[in-house]
PDB file of C-alpha atoms (C1' of nucleotides) in Angstrom:
ATOM      1  CA  MET H   1      82.707  38.722 -79.377  1.00  0.00           C
ATOM      2  CA  GLU H   2      80.022  40.255 -77.197  1.00  0.00           C
ATOM      3  CA  ILE H   3      78.967  38.218 -74.188  1.00  0.00           C
ATOM      4  CA  ARG H   4      76.338  38.888 -71.554  1.00  0.00           C
ATOM      5  CA  ALA H   5      78.287  37.590 -68.582  1.00  0.00           C
ATOM      6  CA  PRO H   6      76.757  37.621 -65.089  1.00  0.00           C
ATOM      7  CA  GLN H   7      77.557  40.705 -63.008  1.00  0.00           C
ATOM      8  CA  ALA H   8      78.638  38.384 -60.237  1.00  0.00           C
ATOM      9  CA  TRP H   9      79.236  34.643 -60.154  1.00  0.00           C
ATOM     10  CA  PRO H  10      77.821  32.538 -57.329  1.00  0.00           C
ATOM     11  CA  THR H  11      80.269  31.486 -54.638  1.00  0.00           C
ATOM     12  CA  THR H  12      78.097  28.996 -52.786  1.00  0.00           C
ATOM     13  CA  GLU H  13      76.631  25.693 -53.851  1.00  0.00           C
ATOM     14  CA  ALA H  14      73.095  26.845 -53.154  1.00  0.00           C
ATOM     15  CA  ALA H  15      73.516  29.965 -55.269  1.00  0.00           C
ATOM     16  CA  ALA H  16      75.005  27.963 -58.124  1.00  0.00           C
ATOM     17  CA  LEU H  17      72.109  25.502 -58.074  1.00  0.00           C
ATOM     18  CA  ALA H  18      69.704  28.429 -58.240  1.00  0.00           C
ATOM     19  CA  VAL H  19      71.471  29.794 -61.328  1.00  0.00           C
ATOM     20  CA  GLN H  20      71.229  26.428 -63.065  1.00  0.00           C
ATOM     21  CA  ALA H  21      67.533  26.141 -62.268  1.00  0.00           C
ATOM     22  CA  GLU H  22      66.923  29.606 -63.668  1.00  0.00           C
ATOM     23  CA  LEU H  23      68.825  29.151 -66.921  1.00  0.00           C
ATOM     24  CA  ARG H  24      68.045  25.520 -67.711  1.00  0.00           C
ATOM     25  CA  PRO H  25      64.627  26.280 -69.262  1.00  0.00           C
ATOM     26  CA  GLN H  26      66.343  28.372 -71.932  1.00  0.00           C
ATOM     27  CA  VAL H  27      68.180  25.442 -73.517  1.00  0.00           C
ATOM     28  CA  ARG H  28      66.993  24.678 -77.046  1.00  0.00           C
ATOM     29  CA  ALA H  29      67.659  21.433 -78.904  1.00  0.00           C
ATOM     30  CA  VAL H  30      67.339  22.267 -82.596  1.00  0.00           C
ATOM     31  CA  PRO H  31      69.281  21.331 -85.752  1.00  0.00           C
ATOM     32  CA  LEU H  32      72.049  23.657 -86.871  1.00  0.00           C
ATOM     33  CA  GLY H  33      70.554  25.903 -89.516  1.00  0.00           C
ATOM     34  CA  SER H  34      73.531  25.671 -91.872  1.00  0.00           C
ATOM     35  CA  ARG H  35      76.880  23.983 -92.182  1.00  0.00           C
ATOM     36  CA  PRO H  36      79.265  25.507 -89.637  1.00  0.00           C
ATOM     37  CA  ARG H  37      82.190  27.330 -91.213  1.00  0.00           C
ATOM     38  CA  THR H  38      84.122  27.923 -88.013  1.00  0.00           C
ATOM     39  CA  LEU H  39      84.508  25.842 -84.847  1.00  0.00           C
ATOM     40  CA  ALA H  40      85.780  26.991 -81.466  1.00  0.00           C
ATOM     41  CA  GLY H  41      87.544  24.771 -78.952  1.00  0.00           C
ATOM     42  CA  LEU H  42      87.620  25.649 -75.250  1.00  0.00           C
ATOM     43  CA  ASP H  43      89.681  24.304 -72.387  1.00  0.00           C
ATOM     44  CA  VAL H  44      91.052  25.245 -68.962  1.00  0.00           C
ATOM     45  CA  ALA H  45      94.286  24.242 -67.204  1.00  0.00           C
ATOM     46  CA  TYR H  46      94.880  24.322 -63.455  1.00  0.00           C
ATOM     47  CA  ALA H  47      97.853  25.000 -61.229  1.00  0.00           C
ATOM     48  CA  GLY H  48      97.696  23.066 -58.007  1.00  0.00           C
ATOM     49  CA  ALA H  49      94.490  21.355 -59.022  1.00  0.00           C
ATOM     50  CA  HIS H  50      93.432  20.758 -55.456  1.00  0.00           C
ATOM     51  CA  GLY H  51      89.935  21.487 -56.556  1.00  0.00           C
ATOM     52  CA  SER H  52      89.703  24.555 -54.353  1.00  0.00           C
ATOM     53  CA  ALA H  53      88.281  27.966 -55.231  1.00  0.00           C
ATOM     54  CA  ASP H  54      91.671  29.655 -55.212  1.00  0.00           C
ATOM     55  CA  ASP H  55      93.349  27.364 -57.704  1.00  0.00           C
ATOM     56  CA  GLU H  56      95.140  29.288 -60.437  1.00  0.00           C
ATOM     57  CA  VAL H  57      93.494  28.752 -63.820  1.00  0.00           C
ATOM     58  CA  ALA H  58      94.221  29.542 -67.468  1.00  0.00           C
ATOM     59  CA  ALA H  59      91.541  29.359 -70.163  1.00  0.00           C
ATOM     60  CA  ALA H  60      92.003  29.147 -73.909  1.00  0.00           C
ATOM     61  CA  VAL H  61      89.755  29.376 -76.947  1.00  0.00           C
ATOM     62  CA  VAL H  62      90.903  28.424 -80.427  1.00  0.00           C
ATOM     63  CA  VAL H  63      88.879  29.106 -83.570  1.00  0.00           C
ATOM     64  CA  LEU H  64      89.379  26.745 -86.493  1.00  0.00           C
ATOM     65  CA  ASP H  65      88.171  26.608 -90.087  1.00  0.00           C
ATOM     66  CA  ALA H  66      85.567  23.816 -89.979  1.00  0.00           C
ATOM     67  CA  GLU H  67      86.770  22.384 -93.286  1.00  0.00           C
ATOM     68  CA  THR H  68      90.549  22.508 -93.047  1.00  0.00           C
ATOM     69  CA  LEU H  69      90.716  22.556 -89.222  1.00  0.00           C
ATOM     70  CA  GLU H  70      93.398  25.209 -89.559  1.00  0.00           C
ATOM     71  CA  PRO H  71      93.632  27.819 -86.742  1.00  0.00           C
ATOM     72  CA  ILE H  72      92.073  31.213 -87.480  1.00  0.00           C
ATOM     73  CA  GLU H  73      92.302  32.970 -84.139  1.00  0.00           C
ATOM     74  CA  GLN H  74      92.981  32.257 -80.474  1.00  0.00           C
ATOM     75  CA  ALA H  75      92.779  33.933 -77.065  1.00  0.00           C
ATOM     76  CA  THR H  76      93.595  33.186 -73.430  1.00  0.00           C
ATOM     77  CA  ALA H  77      92.775  34.484 -69.952  1.00  0.00           C
ATOM     78  CA  VAL H  78      94.110  33.651 -66.499  1.00  0.00           C
ATOM     79  CA  GLY H  79      92.851  34.064 -62.948  1.00  0.00           C
ATOM     80  CA  LYS H  80      91.482  32.215 -59.929  1.00  0.00           C
ATOM     81  CA  ALA H  81      88.908  29.448 -60.250  1.00  0.00           C
ATOM     82  CA  GLY H  82      86.644  31.186 -57.742  1.00  0.00           C
ATOM     83  CA  PHE H  83      84.638  28.029 -57.088  1.00  0.00           C
ATOM     84  CA  PRO H  84      85.585  24.564 -55.797  1.00  0.00           C
ATOM     85  CA  TYR H  85      85.354  21.478 -57.966  1.00  0.00           C
ATOM     86  CA  ILE H  86      81.980  19.883 -57.413  1.00  0.00           C
ATOM     87  CA  PRO H  87      80.656  17.408 -60.000  1.00  0.00           C
ATOM     88  CA  GLY H  88      77.532  18.975 -61.453  1.00  0.00           C
ATOM     89  CA  LEU H  89      78.710  22.516 -60.700  1.00  0.00           C
ATOM     90  CA  PHE H  90      81.748  22.335 -62.878  1.00  0.00           C
ATOM     91  CA  ALA H  91      80.762  25.332 -65.004  1.00  0.00           C
ATOM     92  CA  PHE H  92      81.085  27.787 -62.142  1.00  0.00           C
ATOM     93  CA  ARG H  93      84.747  26.942 -61.982  1.00  0.00           C
ATOM     94  CA  GLU H  94      85.596  27.303 -65.663  1.00  0.00           C
ATOM     95  CA  LEU H  95      83.058  29.679 -67.226  1.00  0.00           C
ATOM     96  CA  PRO H  96      84.218  32.932 -65.610  1.00  0.00           C
ATOM     97  CA  VAL H  97      87.725  32.700 -67.043  1.00  0.00           C
ATOM     98  CA  LEU H  98      86.540  31.111 -70.298  1.00  0.00           C
ATOM     99  CA  LEU H  99      84.208  34.032 -70.979  1.00  0.00           C
ATOM    100  CA  ARG H 100      87.046  36.491 -70.468  1.00  0.00           C
ATOM    101  CA  ALA H 101      88.978  34.663 -73.163  1.00  0.00           C
ATOM    102  CA  LEU H 102      85.962  34.640 -75.503  1.00  0.00           C
ATOM    103  CA  GLU H 103      85.456  38.392 -75.143  1.00  0.00           C
ATOM    104  CA  GLN H 104      88.771  38.898 -76.893  1.00  0.00           C
ATOM    105  CA  LEU H 105      87.728  37.144 -80.099  1.00  0.00           C
ATOM    106  CA  THR H 106      87.195  39.340 -83.145  1.00  0.00           C
ATOM    107  CA  VAL H 107      85.183  36.622 -84.886  1.00  0.00           C
ATOM    108  CA  THR H 108      82.085  34.776 -83.658  1.00  0.00           C
ATOM    109  CA  PRO H 109      82.507  30.995 -84.114  1.00  0.00           C
ATOM    110  CA  ASP H 110      79.569  29.013 -85.529  1.00  0.00           C
ATOM    111  CA  VAL H 111      79.826  26.186 -82.985  1.00  0.00           C
ATOM    112  CA  PHE H 112      81.573  25.928 -79.604  1.00  0.00           C
ATOM    113  CA  LEU H 113      83.039  22.566 -78.578  1.00  0.00           C
ATOM    114  CA  CYS H 114      83.312  22.392 -74.794  1.00  0.00           C
ATOM    115  CA  ASP H 115      85.506  20.069 -72.781  1.00  0.00           C
ATOM    116  CA  GLY H 116      82.876  18.394 -70.618  1.00  0.00           C
ATOM    117  CA  GLN H 117      79.153  17.629 -70.584  1.00  0.00           C
ATOM    118  CA  GLY H 118      76.159  19.470 -71.923  1.00  0.00           C
ATOM    119  CA  LEU H 119      72.755  17.829 -71.406  1.00  0.00           C
ATOM    120  CA  ALA H 120      74.373  14.712 -69.914  1.00  0.00           C
ATOM    121  CA  HIS H 121      74.218  16.287 -66.492  1.00  0.00           C
ATOM    122  CA  PRO H 122      72.302  15.579 -63.227  1.00  0.00           C
ATOM    123  CA  ARG H 123      70.075  18.616 -63.819  1.00  0.00           C
ATOM    124  CA  ARG H 124      70.460  18.634 -67.614  1.00  0.00           C
ATOM    125  CA  PHE H 125      72.586  21.771 -67.543  1.00  0.00           C
ATOM    126  CA  GLY H 126      76.253  21.018 -67.920  1.00  0.00           C
ATOM    127  CA  LEU H 127      78.992  23.456 -68.936  1.00  0.00           C
ATOM    128  CA  ALA H 128      78.124  23.336 -72.634  1.00  0.00           C
ATOM    129  CA  CYS H 129      74.478  24.228 -71.995  1.00  0.00           C
ATOM    130  CA  HIS H 130      75.480  27.034 -69.674  1.00  0.00           C
ATOM    131  CA  LEU H 131      77.911  28.523 -72.180  1.00  0.00           C
ATOM    132  CA  GLY H 132      75.312  28.268 -74.916  1.00  0.00           C
ATOM    133  CA  VAL H 133      72.695  30.170 -72.949  1.00  0.00           C
ATOM    134  CA  LEU H 134      75.154  32.896 -71.975  1.00  0.00           C
ATOM    135  CA  THR H 135      76.452  33.377 -75.511  1.00  0.00           C
ATOM    136  CA  GLY H 136      73.299  32.612 -77.442  1.00  0.00           C
ATOM    137  CA  ARG H 137      75.388  30.482 -79.811  1.00  0.00           C
ATOM    138  CA  PRO H 138      75.387  26.760 -80.731  1.00  0.00           C
ATOM    139  CA  THR H 139      77.409  24.688 -78.250  1.00  0.00           C
ATOM    140  CA  LEU H 140      78.094  21.026 -77.593  1.00  0.00           C
ATOM    141  CA  GLY H 141      79.978  19.038 -74.999  1.00  0.00           C
ATOM    142  CA  VAL H 142      82.555  16.374 -75.722  1.00  0.00           C
ATOM    143  CA  ALA H 143      83.727  14.639 -72.548  1.00  0.00           C
ATOM    144  CA  LYS H 144      86.533  12.142 -72.112  1.00  0.00           C
ATOM    145  CA  THR H 145      84.605  10.258 -69.433  1.00  0.00           C
ATOM    146  CA  PRO H 146      80.831  10.069 -68.867  1.00  0.00           C
ATOM    147  CA  LEU H 147      79.231  11.654 -65.825  1.00  0.00           C
ATOM    148  CA  LEU H 148      76.072   9.575 -65.785  1.00  0.00           C
ATOM    149  CA  GLY H 149      73.776   7.407 -67.879  1.00  0.00           C
ATOM    150  CA  GLU H 150      73.566   3.938 -69.369  1.00  0.00           C
ATOM    151  CA  TRP H 151      74.691   2.778 -72.784  1.00  0.00           C
ATOM    152  CA  SER H 152      75.917  -0.209 -74.723  1.00  0.00           C
ATOM    153  CA  GLU H 153      79.412  -0.528 -76.110  1.00  0.00           C
ATOM    154  CA  PRO H 154      79.535   0.833 -79.675  1.00  0.00           C
ATOM    155  CA  ASP H 155      81.277  -1.132 -82.447  1.00  0.00           C
ATOM    156  CA  ALA H 156      85.045  -0.754 -82.704  1.00  0.00           C
ATOM    157  CA  GLU H 157      85.046   1.196 -85.983  1.00  0.00           C
ATOM    158  CA  ARG H 158      85.442   4.956 -86.152  1.00  0.00           C
ATOM    159  CA  GLY H 159      82.006   6.518 -86.464  1.00  0.00           C
ATOM    160  CA  SER H 160      80.191   3.894 -84.377  1.00  0.00           C
ATOM    161  CA  THR H 161      77.883   5.324 -81.724  1.00  0.00           C
ATOM    162  CA  ALA H 162      75.482   4.352 -78.952  1.00  0.00           C
ATOM    163  CA  ASP H 163      72.907   6.517 -77.235  1.00  0.00           C
ATOM    164  CA  VAL H 164      73.334   7.318 -73.558  1.00  0.00           C
ATOM    165  CA  THR H 165      70.099   7.317 -71.599  1.00  0.00           C
ATOM    166  CA  ASP H 166      69.337   8.637 -68.135  1.00  0.00           C
ATOM    167  CA  GLY H 167      66.084   9.155 -66.372  1.00  0.00           C
ATOM    168  CA  GLY H 168      64.202   7.651 -69.317  1.00  0.00           C
ATOM    169  CA  GLY H 169      65.602   9.894 -72.027  1.00  0.00           C
ATOM    170  CA  VAL H 170      68.567  10.159 -74.374  1.00  0.00           C
ATOM    171  CA  VAL H 171      70.996  12.669 -72.902  1.00  0.00           C
ATOM    172  CA  ALA H 172      74.141  11.956 -74.919  1.00  0.00           C
ATOM    173  CA  ARG H 173      75.876   9.644 -77.357  1.00  0.00           C
ATOM    174  CA  VAL H 174      79.127   7.765 -76.924  1.00  0.00           C
ATOM    175  CA  VAL H 175      81.074   8.264 -80.159  1.00  0.00           C
ATOM    176  CA  ARG H 176      84.010   6.234 -81.388  1.00  0.00           C
ATOM    177  CA  THR H 177      86.135   8.929 -83.034  1.00  0.00           C
ATOM    178  CA  GLN H 178      88.949   6.504 -83.881  1.00  0.00           C
ATOM    179  CA  THR H 179      88.862   2.777 -84.520  1.00  0.00           C
ATOM    180  CA  GLY H 180      89.815   0.821 -81.450  1.00  0.00           C
ATOM    181  CA  VAL H 181      90.010   3.750 -79.045  1.00  0.00           C
ATOM    182  CA  LYS H 182      87.797   4.580 -76.076  1.00  0.00           C
ATOM    183  CA  PRO H 183      84.740   6.539 -77.232  1.00  0.00           C
ATOM    184  CA  VAL H 184      84.060  10.123 -76.145  1.00  0.00           C
ATOM    185  CA  THR H 185      80.719  11.273 -74.749  1.00  0.00           C
ATOM    186  CA  VAL H 186      78.933  13.853 -76.873  1.00  0.00           C
ATOM    187  CA  SER H 187      75.920  15.827 -75.692  1.00  0.00           C
ATOM    188  CA  ILE H 188      74.203  18.953 -76.921  1.00  0.00           C
ATOM    189  CA  GLY H 189      74.785  22.260 -75.259  1.00  0.00           C
ATOM    190  CA  HIS H 190      72.383  24.693 -76.905  1.00  0.00           C
ATOM    191  CA  LEU H 191      70.973  25.505 -80.373  1.00  0.00           C
ATOM    192  CA  ILE H 192      72.053  22.157 -81.857  1.00  0.00           C
ATOM    193  CA  ASP H 193      70.712  18.595 -81.858  1.00  0.00           C
ATOM    194  CA  LEU H 194      72.472  15.347 -81.045  1.00  0.00           C
ATOM    195  CA  ASP H 195      72.839  14.291 -84.693  1.00  0.00           C
ATOM    196  CA  ASP H 196      74.508  17.546 -85.679  1.00  0.00           C
ATOM    197  CA  ALA H 197      76.656  17.539 -82.545  1.00  0.00           C
ATOM    198  CA  THR H 198      77.855  14.026 -83.346  1.00  0.00           C
ATOM    199  CA  ASP H 199      78.593  15.029 -86.930  1.00  0.00           C
ATOM    200  CA  VAL H 200      80.580  18.092 -85.895  1.00  0.00           C
ATOM    201  CA  VAL H 201      82.670  16.103 -83.421  1.00  0.00           C
ATOM    202  CA  LEU H 202      83.463  13.355 -85.907  1.00  0.00           C
ATOM    203  CA  ARG H 203      84.554  15.827 -88.558  1.00  0.00           C
ATOM    204  CA  ALA H 204      86.675  17.709 -86.038  1.00  0.00           C
ATOM    205  CA  ALA H 205      88.453  14.504 -84.995  1.00  0.00           C
ATOM    206  CA  PRO H 206      89.859  13.016 -88.234  1.00  0.00           C
ATOM    207  CA  ARG H 207      93.043  11.719 -86.669  1.00  0.00           C
ATOM    208  CA  TYR H 208      92.909  11.576 -82.881  1.00  0.00           C
ATOM    209  CA  ARG H 209      90.395  10.610 -80.222  1.00  0.00           C
ATOM    210  CA  LEU H 210      89.743  14.217 -79.236  1.00  0.00           C
ATOM    211  CA  PRO H 211      88.681  16.942 -81.701  1.00  0.00           C
ATOM    212  CA  GLU H 212      91.436  19.230 -82.988  1.00  0.00           C
ATOM    213  CA  THR H 213      89.606  22.085 -81.286  1.00  0.00           C
ATOM    214  CA  THR H 214      90.043  20.483 -77.883  1.00  0.00           C
ATOM    215  CA  ARG H 215      93.617  19.436 -78.546  1.00  0.00           C
ATOM    216  CA  LEU H 216      94.739  22.886 -79.595  1.00  0.00           C
ATOM    217  CA  ALA H 217      92.886  24.638 -76.776  1.00  0.00           C
ATOM    218  CA  ASP H 218      94.438  22.217 -74.292  1.00  0.00           C
ATOM    219  CA  ARG H 219      97.926  23.025 -75.477  1.00  0.00           C
ATOM    220  CA  LEU H 220      97.250  26.753 -75.464  1.00  0.00           C
ATOM    221  CA  CYS H 221      95.879  26.975 -71.934  1.00  0.00           C
ATOM    222  CA  ARG H 222      98.717  24.877 -70.573  1.00  0.00           C
ATOM    223  CA  ASP H 223     101.203  27.247 -72.168  1.00  0.00           C
ATOM    224  CA  ALA H 224      99.312  30.230 -70.773  1.00  0.00           C
ATOM    225  CA  LEU H 225      99.403  28.719 -67.290  1.00  0.00           C
ATOM    226  CA  GLN H 226     103.118  28.124 -67.596  1.00  0.00           C
ATOM    227  CA  GLY H 227     103.518  31.701 -68.712  1.00  0.00           C
ATOM    228  CA  VAL H 228     101.954  32.869 -65.460  1.00  0.00           C
ATOM    229  CA  ALA H 229     104.322  30.687 -63.461  1.00  0.00           C
ATOM    230  CA  ASP H 230     107.308  32.129 -65.287  1.00  0.00           C
ATOM    231  CA  ALA H 231     106.172  35.726 -64.792  1.00  0.00           C
ATOM    232  CA  THR H 232     105.560  34.963 -61.121  1.00  0.00           C
ATOM    233  CA  GLY H 233     109.109  33.861 -60.693  1.00  0.00           C
ATOM    234  CA  VAL H 234     108.629  30.123 -60.431  1.00  0.00           C
ATOM    235  CA  LYS H 235     111.751  28.288 -61.460  1.00  0.00           C
ATOM    236  CA  SER H 236     111.617  25.688 -64.199  1.00  0.00           C
ATOM    237  CA  ALA H 237     113.892  23.786 -66.512  1.00  0.00           C
TER     238      ALA H 237
ATOM    239  C1'  DG C   1      74.350   5.950 -44.664  1.00  0.00           C
ATOM    240  C1'  DC C   2      78.192   4.893 -48.345  1.00  0.00           C
ATOM    241  C1'  DG C   3      80.505   5.449 -52.556  1.00  0.00           C
ATOM    242  C1'  DA C   4      80.812   7.714 -57.228  1.00  0.00           C
ATOM    243  C1'  DC C   5      81.491  11.841 -59.354  1.00  0.00           C
ATOM    244  C1'  DA C   6      82.693  16.212 -66.332  1.00  0.00           C
ATOM    245  C1'  DG C   7      87.735  18.806 -65.325  1.00  0.00           C
TER     246       DG C   7
ATOM    247  C1'  DA I   1      92.592  18.510 -63.544  1.00  0.00           C
ATOM    248  C1'  DT I   2      97.667  17.248 -61.859  1.00  0.00           C
ATOM    249  C1'  DC I   3     101.799  14.473 -59.929  1.00  0.00           C
ATOM    250  C1'  DT I   4     105.313  11.498 -63.729  1.00  0.00           C
ATOM    251  C1'  DT I   5     109.592   7.268 -67.037  1.00  0.00           C
ATOM    252  C1'  DG I   6     109.640   4.099 -69.564  1.00  0.00           C
ATOM    253  C1'  DT I   7     107.519   1.081 -72.591  1.00  0.00           C
ATOM    254  C1'  DC I   8     104.646  -1.568 -75.981  1.00  0.00           C
ATOM    255  C1'  DG I   9     102.978  -1.120 -80.664  1.00  0.00           C
ATOM    256  C1'  DC I  10     101.877   0.681 -85.413  1.00  0.00           C
TER     257       DC I  10
END
DNA sequence: GCGACAG
DNA sequence: ATCTTGTCGC
């Protein structure tokens, strides 16, 4: 798919903050126009994981049929993170390589499920929002742990939710995707609203805590990273 | 100032 | 994120 990626990515914290400030106003919270037919899962794996800019990274995107959750297409990309891990500036570490994986897709997914936050971010511009603005497509964030906000514990049954508020507004929703398991944090990225985002996540996670999109992308990027290690001559069992 | 902090 | 075996439970 076509993507308008930045000519150059920021390498300093100040430059990254400036990019977020510039793009944040473009985020739109609106209902999905129609039922999504395809869902894309994105994830990145790290080698070393010291959180430094020169960590080796592998990104993966997996497109699934929204109804059957069966894989339709997938792509990967590897490289250097290019930016250190700084909470709130997470996107500058994963987006560059993620976009290179997305460019290889021959189909354009209806909704992108990101591994991380969207609006539930210090400056209301997490990874999911950033990806949405750059692609112009609906995106949402589903995080395993919250980054900020206050909420009450949702009921134990699958489907139970509780709004997450921060700074006086609702920025996300904790969603119990499976009965008795720790809820995930869902927030909008772009061109979707919280109700639709919650619905998409619940339908994508019929069996496990994390959506099938995330699970498959996680497996794929880990394999891709291992593939780099093998080609580099790193011994393994 | 100190600690926390998506992955 | 990643380093890592076994173990408790459905």
